[in-house]
Amino acid sequence: MGNETVEVKPWIVRLILIVGGLFGAHRLYLKQVPEAFVFFSTLGVVLIGWLYDSFMFKYEVNAYNQLIKQSDDNKEKEKWKSVVSEKSPKPILPVFRNGKLQLAQSRFVEFSFTRFLYSVLYGSYIGLATWLACTVTFGWTDINLIPFICVVALGITAGIYIIGQCGEQSRELSYIWLASFSSMFIMVRLAQTTVFRAIFLTAIVSTVIGNRSAKIKRRRHTWKHFLFWSSLFMMLVCVILLGCSRKVADKQVTATRPGTFRETTSVGSLLRDRVFDPKKVHSFFEGNPIIEYHSKSDSKSKPPTKNHKNVSFWQQVWSGELFDELTGAAHLTKIDWIELTTTFIVDVLRAEARVIDKSSTVEPFKWALWRNYLIHRFSLDPLTSDDRLRAECKKWQKEQKSKRGNEEKDYKILAAKQGCSTFQS
């Protein structure tokens, strides 16, 4: 009895859940390694899983302690079996029912719609993250390339495989990979669907095929597996952040003062000077110059901006248009959310210069937020000029004067009023 495993105390799990629950520390403590990684890669499954475990963690602790007792009992039984078998060994006959071995039947896993949904969503999540890293950082815009299909299919496979290892179950990696690559190839090269549809449908097919190899199996994962998976995921996140920061930092900004001179620098240089030489940033935006944005790819023709006013959000998601805008897969030289981030950074810096010049009393962060809101409100290009935005505000104010209605309850009108007044101040 000296080899018995010590049972887990609920208060210890509660403490670990409070401190590191978002990163799956409590699941790792209970030796639920795949579940711990899912928590780590999704920040506690977008906080919902962390809140769920805050109320239901006692059941997990009880299940873990019961598993420990069963393992200790099984060890004792194995000892007695070995002693008895040495004295009087008996052949073990197979048990059949309906013409099938019961041993083989016991390894089959019942279908669970919840697990199926988790597998599809998590596989799509990792697949989209892989696609985002390839598109934003490495500039792979042609999804029809075989290497691109392989990498994205590998991301989907990893997500489905991790979910398949949760809950004392296992899936065959080769089944998932073959299903993922073949279905991704068919969706993209033959059916020519959008990237989002291809990833989502591939996750469904791979989950179905992977479930065919589902078996009940004791855990063999350790903290080393968690460390390895987490390292790969953090590498993926760093690649995405590197690509995003590079696109923002490489954007060129030109400050023009009428009758004087033009000065051009990059957003990365402005951020570096903001930390090490703030006076240089102030001199760049001194006198409220005209700001223009451009990049090395401006010489290339840009496709016209699509109008999504009459298209719902979910239609944009399913059609793939939303993800084309997020990643720039349709046209790498123009990524709206990258340009909005660039505009916001520059707006904060030049608003600080205006406060230093005493030409404005509005808090810089607040001024930049309202300006970005107006760009979204009037459906303008993220890199629009102040003159264009000011003209839109005046046009909107004239239209509102001609209308009569209850504006006190219309928050969009109140927000636009506040935004125009703050921007023009």
mmCIF file of N, CA, C and O in Angstrom, residues 330-407:
data_model
loop_
_atom_site.group_PDB
_atom_site.id
_atom_site.type_symbol
_atom_site.label_atom_id
_atom_site.label_comp_id
_atom_site.label_asym_id
_atom_site.label_seq_id
_atom_site.Cartn_x
_atom_site.Cartn_y
_atom_site.Cartn_z
ATOM 1 N N ALA A 330 -7.322 38.441 -50.519
ATOM 2 C CA ALA A 330 -7.796 38.859 -51.833
ATOM 3 C C ALA A 330 -6.827 39.841 -52.479
ATOM 4 O O ALA A 330 -6.571 39.781 -53.670
ATOM 5 N N HIS A 331 -6.268 40.731 -51.676
ATOM 6 C CA HIS A 331 -5.297 41.705 -52.195
ATOM 7 C C HIS A 331 -4.379 42.087 -51.044
ATOM 8 O O HIS A 331 -4.755 42.799 -50.130
ATOM 9 N N LEU A 332 -3.150 41.583 -51.087
ATOM 10 C CA LEU A 332 -2.234 41.708 -49.969
ATOM 11 C C LEU A 332 -1.849 43.149 -49.680
ATOM 12 O O LEU A 332 -1.457 43.488 -48.577
ATOM 13 N N THR A 333 -1.921 44.043 -50.666
ATOM 14 C CA THR A 333 -1.475 45.415 -50.464
ATOM 15 C C THR A 333 -2.469 46.238 -49.660
ATOM 16 O O THR A 333 -2.160 47.342 -49.267
ATOM 17 N N LYS A 334 -3.658 45.740 -49.423
ATOM 18 C CA LYS A 334 -4.670 46.517 -48.716
ATOM 19 C C LYS A 334 -5.385 45.636 -47.704
ATOM 20 O O LYS A 334 -6.175 44.789 -48.051
ATOM 21 N N ILE A 335 -5.069 45.819 -46.428
ATOM 22 C CA ILE A 335 -5.698 45.085 -45.352
ATOM 23 C C ILE A 335 -6.332 46.112 -44.423
ATOM 24 O O ILE A 335 -5.644 46.880 -43.763
ATOM 25 N N ASP A 336 -7.642 46.147 -44.366
ATOM 26 C CA ASP A 336 -8.343 47.221 -43.674
ATOM 27 C C ASP A 336 -7.973 47.315 -42.209
ATOM 28 O O ASP A 336 -7.732 48.406 -41.694
ATOM 29 N N TRP A 337 -7.920 46.169 -41.502
ATOM 30 C CA TRP A 337 -7.661 46.270 -40.070
ATOM 31 C C TRP A 337 -6.209 46.643 -39.799
ATOM 32 O O TRP A 337 -5.914 47.287 -38.789
ATOM 33 N N ILE A 338 -5.303 46.297 -40.691
ATOM 34 C CA ILE A 338 -3.918 46.759 -40.554
ATOM 35 C C ILE A 338 -3.857 48.267 -40.750
ATOM 36 O O ILE A 338 -3.176 48.990 -40.014
ATOM 37 N N GLU A 339 -4.585 48.767 -41.735
ATOM 38 C CA GLU A 339 -4.580 50.197 -42.004
ATOM 39 C C GLU A 339 -5.285 50.977 -40.898
ATOM 40 O O GLU A 339 -4.881 52.100 -40.571
ATOM 41 N N LEU A 340 -6.333 50.399 -40.315
ATOM 42 C CA LEU A 340 -6.981 51.052 -39.176
ATOM 43 C C LEU A 340 -6.036 51.141 -37.986
ATOM 44 O O LEU A 340 -6.014 52.157 -37.277
ATOM 45 N N THR A 341 -5.267 50.098 -37.764
ATOM 46 C CA THR A 341 -4.277 50.123 -36.682
ATOM 47 C C THR A 341 -3.213 51.172 -36.952
ATOM 48 O O THR A 341 -2.807 51.924 -36.045
ATOM 49 N N THR A 342 -2.766 51.243 -38.202
ATOM 50 C CA THR A 342 -1.782 52.266 -38.571
ATOM 51 C C THR A 342 -2.325 53.664 -38.350
ATOM 52 O O THR A 342 -1.644 54.528 -37.777
ATOM 53 N N THR A 343 -3.548 53.888 -38.801
ATOM 54 C CA THR A 343 -4.167 55.197 -38.634
ATOM 55 C C THR A 343 -4.323 55.554 -37.161
ATOM 56 O O THR A 343 -4.070 56.699 -36.754
ATOM 57 N N PHE A 344 -4.718 54.598 -36.342
ATOM 58 C CA PHE A 344 -4.918 54.867 -34.921
ATOM 59 C C PHE A 344 -3.606 55.255 -34.246
ATOM 60 O O PHE A 344 -3.557 56.199 -33.433
ATOM 61 N N ILE A 345 -2.521 54.548 -34.569
ATOM 62 C CA ILE A 345 -1.222 54.862 -33.968
ATOM 63 C C ILE A 345 -0.778 56.268 -34.340
ATOM 64 O O ILE A 345 -0.351 57.064 -33.492
ATOM 65 N N VAL A 346 -0.885 56.585 -35.619
ATOM 66 C CA VAL A 346 -0.472 57.919 -36.080
ATOM 67 C C VAL A 346 -1.376 58.993 -35.483
ATOM 68 O O VAL A 346 -0.903 60.083 -35.096
ATOM 69 N N ASP A 347 -2.675 58.723 -35.363
ATOM 70 C CA ASP A 347 -3.594 59.707 -34.781
ATOM 71 C C ASP A 347 -3.260 59.999 -33.325
ATOM 72 O O ASP A 347 -3.341 61.152 -32.876
ATOM 73 N N VAL A 348 -2.892 58.978 -32.575
ATOM 74 C CA VAL A 348 -2.513 59.201 -31.176
ATOM 75 C C VAL A 348 -1.264 60.063 -31.086
ATOM 76 O O VAL A 348 -1.183 61.005 -30.271
ATOM 77 N N LEU A 349 -0.278 59.784 -31.940
ATOM 78 C CA LEU A 349 0.974 60.539 -31.906
ATOM 79 C C LEU A 349 0.761 61.991 -32.304
ATOM 80 O O LEU A 349 1.290 62.922 -31.664
ATOM 81 N N ARG A 350 -0.026 62.250 -33.331
ATOM 82 C CA ARG A 350 -0.213 63.638 -33.736
ATOM 83 C C ARG A 350 -1.181 64.362 -32.815
ATOM 84 O O ARG A 350 -1.093 65.584 -32.669
ATOM 85 N N ALA A 351 -2.074 63.635 -32.149
ATOM 86 C CA ALA A 351 -2.924 64.278 -31.141
ATOM 87 C C ALA A 351 -2.098 64.699 -29.936
ATOM 88 O O ALA A 351 -2.361 65.747 -29.322
ATOM 89 N N GLU A 352 -1.085 63.908 -29.582
ATOM 90 C CA GLU A 352 -0.174 64.311 -28.510
ATOM 91 C C GLU A 352 0.575 65.580 -28.880
ATOM 92 O O GLU A 352 0.764 66.476 -28.034
ATOM 93 N N ALA A 353 1.000 65.666 -30.157
ATOM 94 C CA ALA A 353 1.701 66.884 -30.606
ATOM 95 C C ALA A 353 0.786 68.097 -30.546
ATOM 96 O O ALA A 353 1.220 69.202 -30.193
ATOM 97 N N ARG A 354 -0.499 67.912 -30.848
ATOM 98 C CA ARG A 354 -1.451 69.023 -30.783
ATOM 99 C C ARG A 354 -1.671 69.482 -29.347
ATOM 100 O O ARG A 354 -1.822 70.671 -29.086
ATOM 101 N N VAL A 355 -1.677 68.534 -28.423
ATOM 102 C CA VAL A 355 -1.817 68.920 -27.005
ATOM 103 C C VAL A 355 -0.587 69.669 -26.537
ATOM 104 O O VAL A 355 -0.686 70.662 -25.791
ATOM 105 N N ILE A 356 0.599 69.236 -26.982
ATOM 106 C CA ILE A 356 1.831 69.936 -26.599
ATOM 107 C C ILE A 356 1.856 71.344 -27.184
ATOM 108 O O ILE A 356 2.285 72.313 -26.537
ATOM 109 N N ASP A 357 1.356 71.497 -28.426
ATOM 110 C CA ASP A 357 1.287 72.825 -29.056
ATOM 111 C C ASP A 357 0.166 73.688 -28.488
ATOM 112 O O ASP A 357 0.032 74.847 -28.892
ATOM 113 N N LYS A 358 -0.664 73.095 -27.611
ATOM 114 C CA LYS A 358 -1.815 73.781 -27.005
ATOM 115 C C LYS A 358 -2.848 74.191 -28.050
ATOM 116 O O LYS A 358 -3.608 75.139 -27.840
ATOM 117 N N SER A 359 -2.867 73.475 -29.171
ATOM 118 C CA SER A 359 -3.897 73.727 -30.171
ATOM 119 C C SER A 359 -5.116 72.836 -29.967
ATOM 120 O O SER A 359 -6.120 72.966 -30.672
ATOM 121 N N SER A 360 -5.030 71.925 -28.993
ATOM 122 C CA SER A 360 -6.145 71.053 -28.663
ATOM 123 C C SER A 360 -6.055 70.662 -27.198
ATOM 124 O O SER A 360 -4.955 70.557 -26.640
ATOM 125 N N THR A 361 -7.210 70.448 -26.601
ATOM 126 C CA THR A 361 -7.269 70.026 -25.198
ATOM 127 C C THR A 361 -7.867 68.629 -25.049
ATOM 128 O O THR A 361 -8.056 68.151 -23.929
ATOM 129 N N VAL A 362 -8.154 67.978 -26.179
ATOM 130 C CA VAL A 362 -8.750 66.648 -26.144
ATOM 131 C C VAL A 362 -7.668 65.611 -25.862
ATOM 132 O O VAL A 362 -6.563 65.683 -26.416
ATOM 133 N N GLU A 363 -7.998 64.651 -24.983
ATOM 134 C CA GLU A 363 -7.048 63.593 -24.663
ATOM 135 C C GLU A 363 -6.715 62.820 -25.940
ATOM 136 O O GLU A 363 -7.611 62.441 -26.703
ATOM 137 N N PRO A 364 -5.427 62.593 -26.252
ATOM 138 C CA PRO A 364 -5.030 62.001 -27.534
ATOM 139 C C PRO A 364 -5.685 60.649 -27.830
ATOM 140 O O PRO A 364 -6.134 60.409 -28.952
ATOM 141 N N PHE A 365 -5.725 59.767 -26.827
ATOM 142 C CA PHE A 365 -6.319 58.457 -27.047
ATOM 143 C C PHE A 365 -7.796 58.585 -27.397
ATOM 144 O O PHE A 365 -8.303 57.887 -28.283
ATOM 145 N N LYS A 366 -8.481 59.483 -26.730
ATOM 146 C CA LYS A 366 -9.911 59.696 -26.985
ATOM 147 C C LYS A 366 -10.127 60.252 -28.394
ATOM 148 O O LYS A 366 -11.032 59.819 -29.116
ATOM 149 N N TRP A 367 -9.299 61.208 -28.792
ATOM 150 C CA TRP A 367 -9.434 61.819 -30.122
ATOM 151 C C TRP A 367 -9.211 60.775 -31.217
ATOM 152 O O TRP A 367 -9.937 60.725 -32.214
ATOM 153 N N ALA A 368 -8.197 59.922 -31.038
ATOM 154 C CA ALA A 368 -7.906 58.888 -32.038
ATOM 155 C C ALA A 368 -9.039 57.858 -32.121
ATOM 156 O O ALA A 368 -9.388 57.396 -33.209
ATOM 157 N N LEU A 369 -9.623 57.503 -30.987
ATOM 158 C CA LEU A 369 -10.728 56.545 -30.995
ATOM 159 C C LEU A 369 -11.945 57.092 -31.734
ATOM 160 O O LEU A 369 -12.563 56.388 -32.541
ATOM 161 N N TRP A 370 -12.296 58.362 -31.468
ATOM 162 C CA TRP A 370 -13.452 58.952 -32.138
ATOM 163 C C TRP A 370 -13.203 59.097 -33.637
ATOM 164 O O TRP A 370 -14.110 58.925 -34.440
ATOM 165 N N ARG A 371 -11.985 59.418 -34.006
ATOM 166 C CA ARG A 371 -11.678 59.539 -35.443
ATOM 167 C C ARG A 371 -11.811 58.191 -36.142
ATOM 168 O O ARG A 371 -12.358 58.102 -37.251
ATOM 169 N N ASN A 372 -11.336 57.109 -35.512
ATOM 170 C CA ASN A 372 -11.501 55.780 -36.091
ATOM 171 C C ASN A 372 -12.966 55.375 -36.148
ATOM 172 O O ASN A 372 -13.391 54.682 -37.081
ATOM 173 N N TYR A 373 -13.742 55.801 -35.144
ATOM 174 C CA TYR A 373 -15.168 55.488 -35.166
ATOM 175 C C TYR A 373 -15.856 56.179 -36.347
ATOM 176 O O TYR A 373 -16.707 55.585 -37.017
ATOM 177 N N LEU A 374 -15.499 57.422 -36.606
ATOM 178 C CA LEU A 374 -16.106 58.146 -37.721
ATOM 179 C C LEU A 374 -15.754 57.517 -39.057
ATOM 180 O O LEU A 374 -16.579 57.480 -39.977
ATOM 181 N N ILE A 375 -14.539 57.016 -39.186
ATOM 182 C CA ILE A 375 -14.147 56.326 -40.414
ATOM 183 C C ILE A 375 -15.038 55.115 -40.639
ATOM 184 O O ILE A 375 -15.503 54.847 -41.753
ATOM 185 N N HIS A 376 -15.289 54.373 -39.558
ATOM 186 C CA HIS A 376 -16.180 53.217 -39.667
ATOM 187 C C HIS A 376 -17.630 53.653 -39.873
ATOM 188 O O HIS A 376 -18.361 53.025 -40.648
ATOM 189 N N ARG A 377 -18.029 54.722 -39.206
ATOM 190 C CA ARG A 377 -19.421 55.186 -39.276
ATOM 191 C C ARG A 377 -19.791 55.659 -40.673
ATOM 192 O O ARG A 377 -20.889 55.384 -41.172
ATOM 193 N N PHE A 378 -18.890 56.343 -41.345
ATOM 194 C CA PHE A 378 -19.160 56.874 -42.677
ATOM 195 C C PHE A 378 -18.639 55.965 -43.784
ATOM 196 O O PHE A 378 -18.652 56.361 -44.959
ATOM 197 N N SER A 379 -18.151 54.774 -43.431
ATOM 198 C CA SER A 379 -17.673 53.776 -44.412
ATOM 199 C C SER A 379 -16.610 54.369 -45.324
ATOM 200 O O SER A 379 -16.656 54.232 -46.553
ATOM 201 N N LEU A 380 -15.620 55.020 -44.717
ATOM 202 C CA LEU A 380 -14.535 55.634 -45.477
ATOM 203 C C LEU A 380 -13.321 54.723 -45.489
ATOM 204 O O LEU A 380 -13.231 53.763 -44.729
ATOM 205 N N ASP A 381 -12.388 55.046 -46.371
ATOM 206 C CA ASP A 381 -11.133 54.331 -46.409
ATOM 207 C C ASP A 381 -10.362 54.599 -45.121
ATOM 208 O O ASP A 381 -10.345 55.730 -44.636
ATOM 209 N N PRO A 382 -9.734 53.574 -44.514
ATOM 210 C CA PRO A 382 -9.005 53.797 -43.261
ATOM 211 C C PRO A 382 -7.931 54.879 -43.348
ATOM 212 O O PRO A 382 -7.630 55.530 -42.348
ATOM 213 N N LEU A 383 -7.352 55.066 -44.526
ATOM 214 C CA LEU A 383 -6.292 56.063 -44.691
ATOM 215 C C LEU A 383 -6.823 57.375 -45.257
ATOM 216 O O LEU A 383 -6.096 58.109 -45.920
ATOM 217 N N THR A 384 -8.083 57.681 -44.968
ATOM 218 C CA THR A 384 -8.679 58.912 -45.490
ATOM 219 C C THR A 384 -8.051 60.142 -44.839
ATOM 220 O O THR A 384 -7.517 60.086 -43.724
ATOM 221 N N SER A 385 -8.138 61.273 -45.513
ATOM 222 C CA SER A 385 -7.546 62.513 -45.008
ATOM 223 C C SER A 385 -8.501 63.210 -44.044
ATOM 224 O O SER A 385 -9.697 62.929 -43.994
ATOM 225 N N ASP A 386 -7.961 64.159 -43.298
ATOM 226 C CA ASP A 386 -8.787 64.937 -42.367
ATOM 227 C C ASP A 386 -9.809 65.785 -43.111
ATOM 228 O O ASP A 386 -10.938 65.958 -42.634
ATOM 229 N N ASP A 387 -9.416 66.313 -44.258
ATOM 230 C CA ASP A 387 -10.343 67.155 -45.026
ATOM 231 C C ASP A 387 -11.553 66.349 -45.479
ATOM 232 O O ASP A 387 -12.694 66.833 -45.418
ATOM 233 N N ARG A 388 -11.318 65.110 -45.936
ATOM 234 C CA ARG A 388 -12.428 64.268 -46.374
ATOM 235 C C ARG A 388 -13.330 63.918 -45.194
ATOM 236 O O ARG A 388 -14.564 63.963 -45.309
ATOM 237 N N LEU A 389 -12.744 63.598 -44.071
ATOM 238 C CA LEU A 389 -13.525 63.247 -42.895
ATOM 239 C C LEU A 389 -14.287 64.454 -42.366
ATOM 240 O O LEU A 389 -15.451 64.332 -41.939
ATOM 241 N N ARG A 390 -13.672 65.614 -42.431
ATOM 242 C CA ARG A 390 -14.341 66.839 -41.989
ATOM 243 C C ARG A 390 -15.522 67.173 -42.901
ATOM 244 O O ARG A 390 -16.594 67.605 -42.440
ATOM 245 N N ALA A 391 -15.344 66.953 -44.200
ATOM 246 C CA ALA A 391 -16.434 67.195 -45.141
ATOM 247 C C ALA A 391 -17.600 66.236 -44.906
ATOM 248 O O ALA A 391 -18.770 66.625 -44.995
ATOM 249 N N GLU A 392 -17.293 64.985 -44.580
ATOM 250 C CA GLU A 392 -18.350 64.024 -44.285
ATOM 251 C C GLU A 392 -19.114 64.414 -43.024
ATOM 252 O O GLU A 392 -20.340 64.246 -42.952
ATOM 253 N N CYS A 393 -18.403 64.931 -42.040
ATOM 254 C CA CYS A 393 -19.071 65.377 -40.807
ATOM 255 C C CYS A 393 -20.023 66.536 -41.094
ATOM 256 O O CYS A 393 -21.163 66.564 -40.600
ATOM 257 N N LYS A 394 -19.573 67.498 -41.879
ATOM 258 C CA LYS A 394 -20.431 68.643 -42.210
ATOM 259 C C LYS A 394 -21.645 68.201 -43.018
ATOM 260 O O LYS A 394 -22.764 68.692 -42.802
ATOM 261 N N LYS A 395 -21.426 67.284 -43.943
ATOM 262 C CA LYS A 395 -22.541 66.778 -44.741
ATOM 263 C C LYS A 395 -23.554 66.049 -43.863
ATOM 264 O O LYS A 395 -24.772 66.231 -44.002
ATOM 265 N N TRP A 396 -23.061 65.257 -42.936
ATOM 266 C CA TRP A 396 -23.962 64.517 -42.055
ATOM 267 C C TRP A 396 -24.712 65.461 -41.122
ATOM 268 O O TRP A 396 -25.904 65.260 -40.863
ATOM 269 N N GLN A 397 -24.048 66.493 -40.636
ATOM 270 C CA GLN A 397 -24.702 67.449 -39.747
ATOM 271 C C GLN A 397 -25.810 68.220 -40.463
ATOM 272 O O GLN A 397 -26.864 68.499 -39.888
ATOM 273 N N LYS A 398 -25.586 68.540 -41.737
ATOM 274 C CA LYS A 398 -26.637 69.213 -42.503
ATOM 275 C C LYS A 398 -27.838 68.302 -42.709
ATOM 276 O O LYS A 398 -28.989 68.747 -42.636
ATOM 277 N N GLU A 399 -27.570 67.028 -42.984
ATOM 278 C CA GLU A 399 -28.676 66.089 -43.168
ATOM 279 C C GLU A 399 -29.479 65.915 -41.881
ATOM 280 O O GLU A 399 -30.705 65.781 -41.910
ATOM 281 N N GLN A 400 -28.814 65.935 -40.746
ATOM 282 C CA GLN A 400 -29.521 65.765 -39.476
ATOM 283 C C GLN A 400 -30.354 66.990 -39.116
ATOM 284 O O GLN A 400 -31.396 66.875 -38.471
ATOM 285 N N LYS A 401 -29.917 68.169 -39.531
ATOM 286 C CA LYS A 401 -30.693 69.379 -39.263
ATOM 287 C C LYS A 401 -32.010 69.376 -40.035
ATOM 288 O O LYS A 401 -33.019 69.902 -39.561
ATOM 289 N N SER A 402 -31.971 68.787 -41.235
ATOM 290 C CA SER A 402 -33.202 68.739 -42.042
ATOM 291 C C SER A 402 -34.168 67.655 -41.577
ATOM 292 O O SER A 402 -35.329 67.658 -41.958
ATOM 293 N N LYS A 403 -33.690 66.753 -40.740
ATOM 294 C CA LYS A 403 -34.548 65.691 -40.234
ATOM 295 C C LYS A 403 -35.056 66.034 -38.850
ATOM 296 O O LYS A 403 -34.389 66.708 -38.074
ATOM 297 N N ARG A 404 -36.226 65.558 -38.573
ATOM 298 C CA ARG A 404 -36.805 65.750 -37.236
ATOM 299 C C ARG A 404 -37.148 64.388 -36.663
ATOM 300 O O ARG A 404 -37.883 63.617 -37.265
ATOM 301 N N GLY A 405 -36.628 64.112 -35.527
ATOM 302 C CA GLY A 405 -36.889 62.825 -34.890
ATOM 303 C C GLY A 405 -36.409 62.841 -33.456
ATOM 304 O O GLY A 405 -35.859 63.840 -32.966
ATOM 305 N N ASN A 406 -36.634 61.745 -32.782
ATOM 306 C CA ASN A 406 -36.222 61.622 -31.398
ATOM 307 C C ASN A 406 -34.772 61.143 -31.363
ATOM 308 O O ASN A 406 -34.490 59.945 -31.407
ATOM 309 N N GLU A 407 -33.839 62.086 -31.301
ATOM 310 C CA GLU A 407 -32.430 61.771 -31.342
ATOM 311 C C GLU A 407 -31.889 61.330 -29.989
ATOM 312 O O GLU A 407 -30.789 60.813 -29.901
#
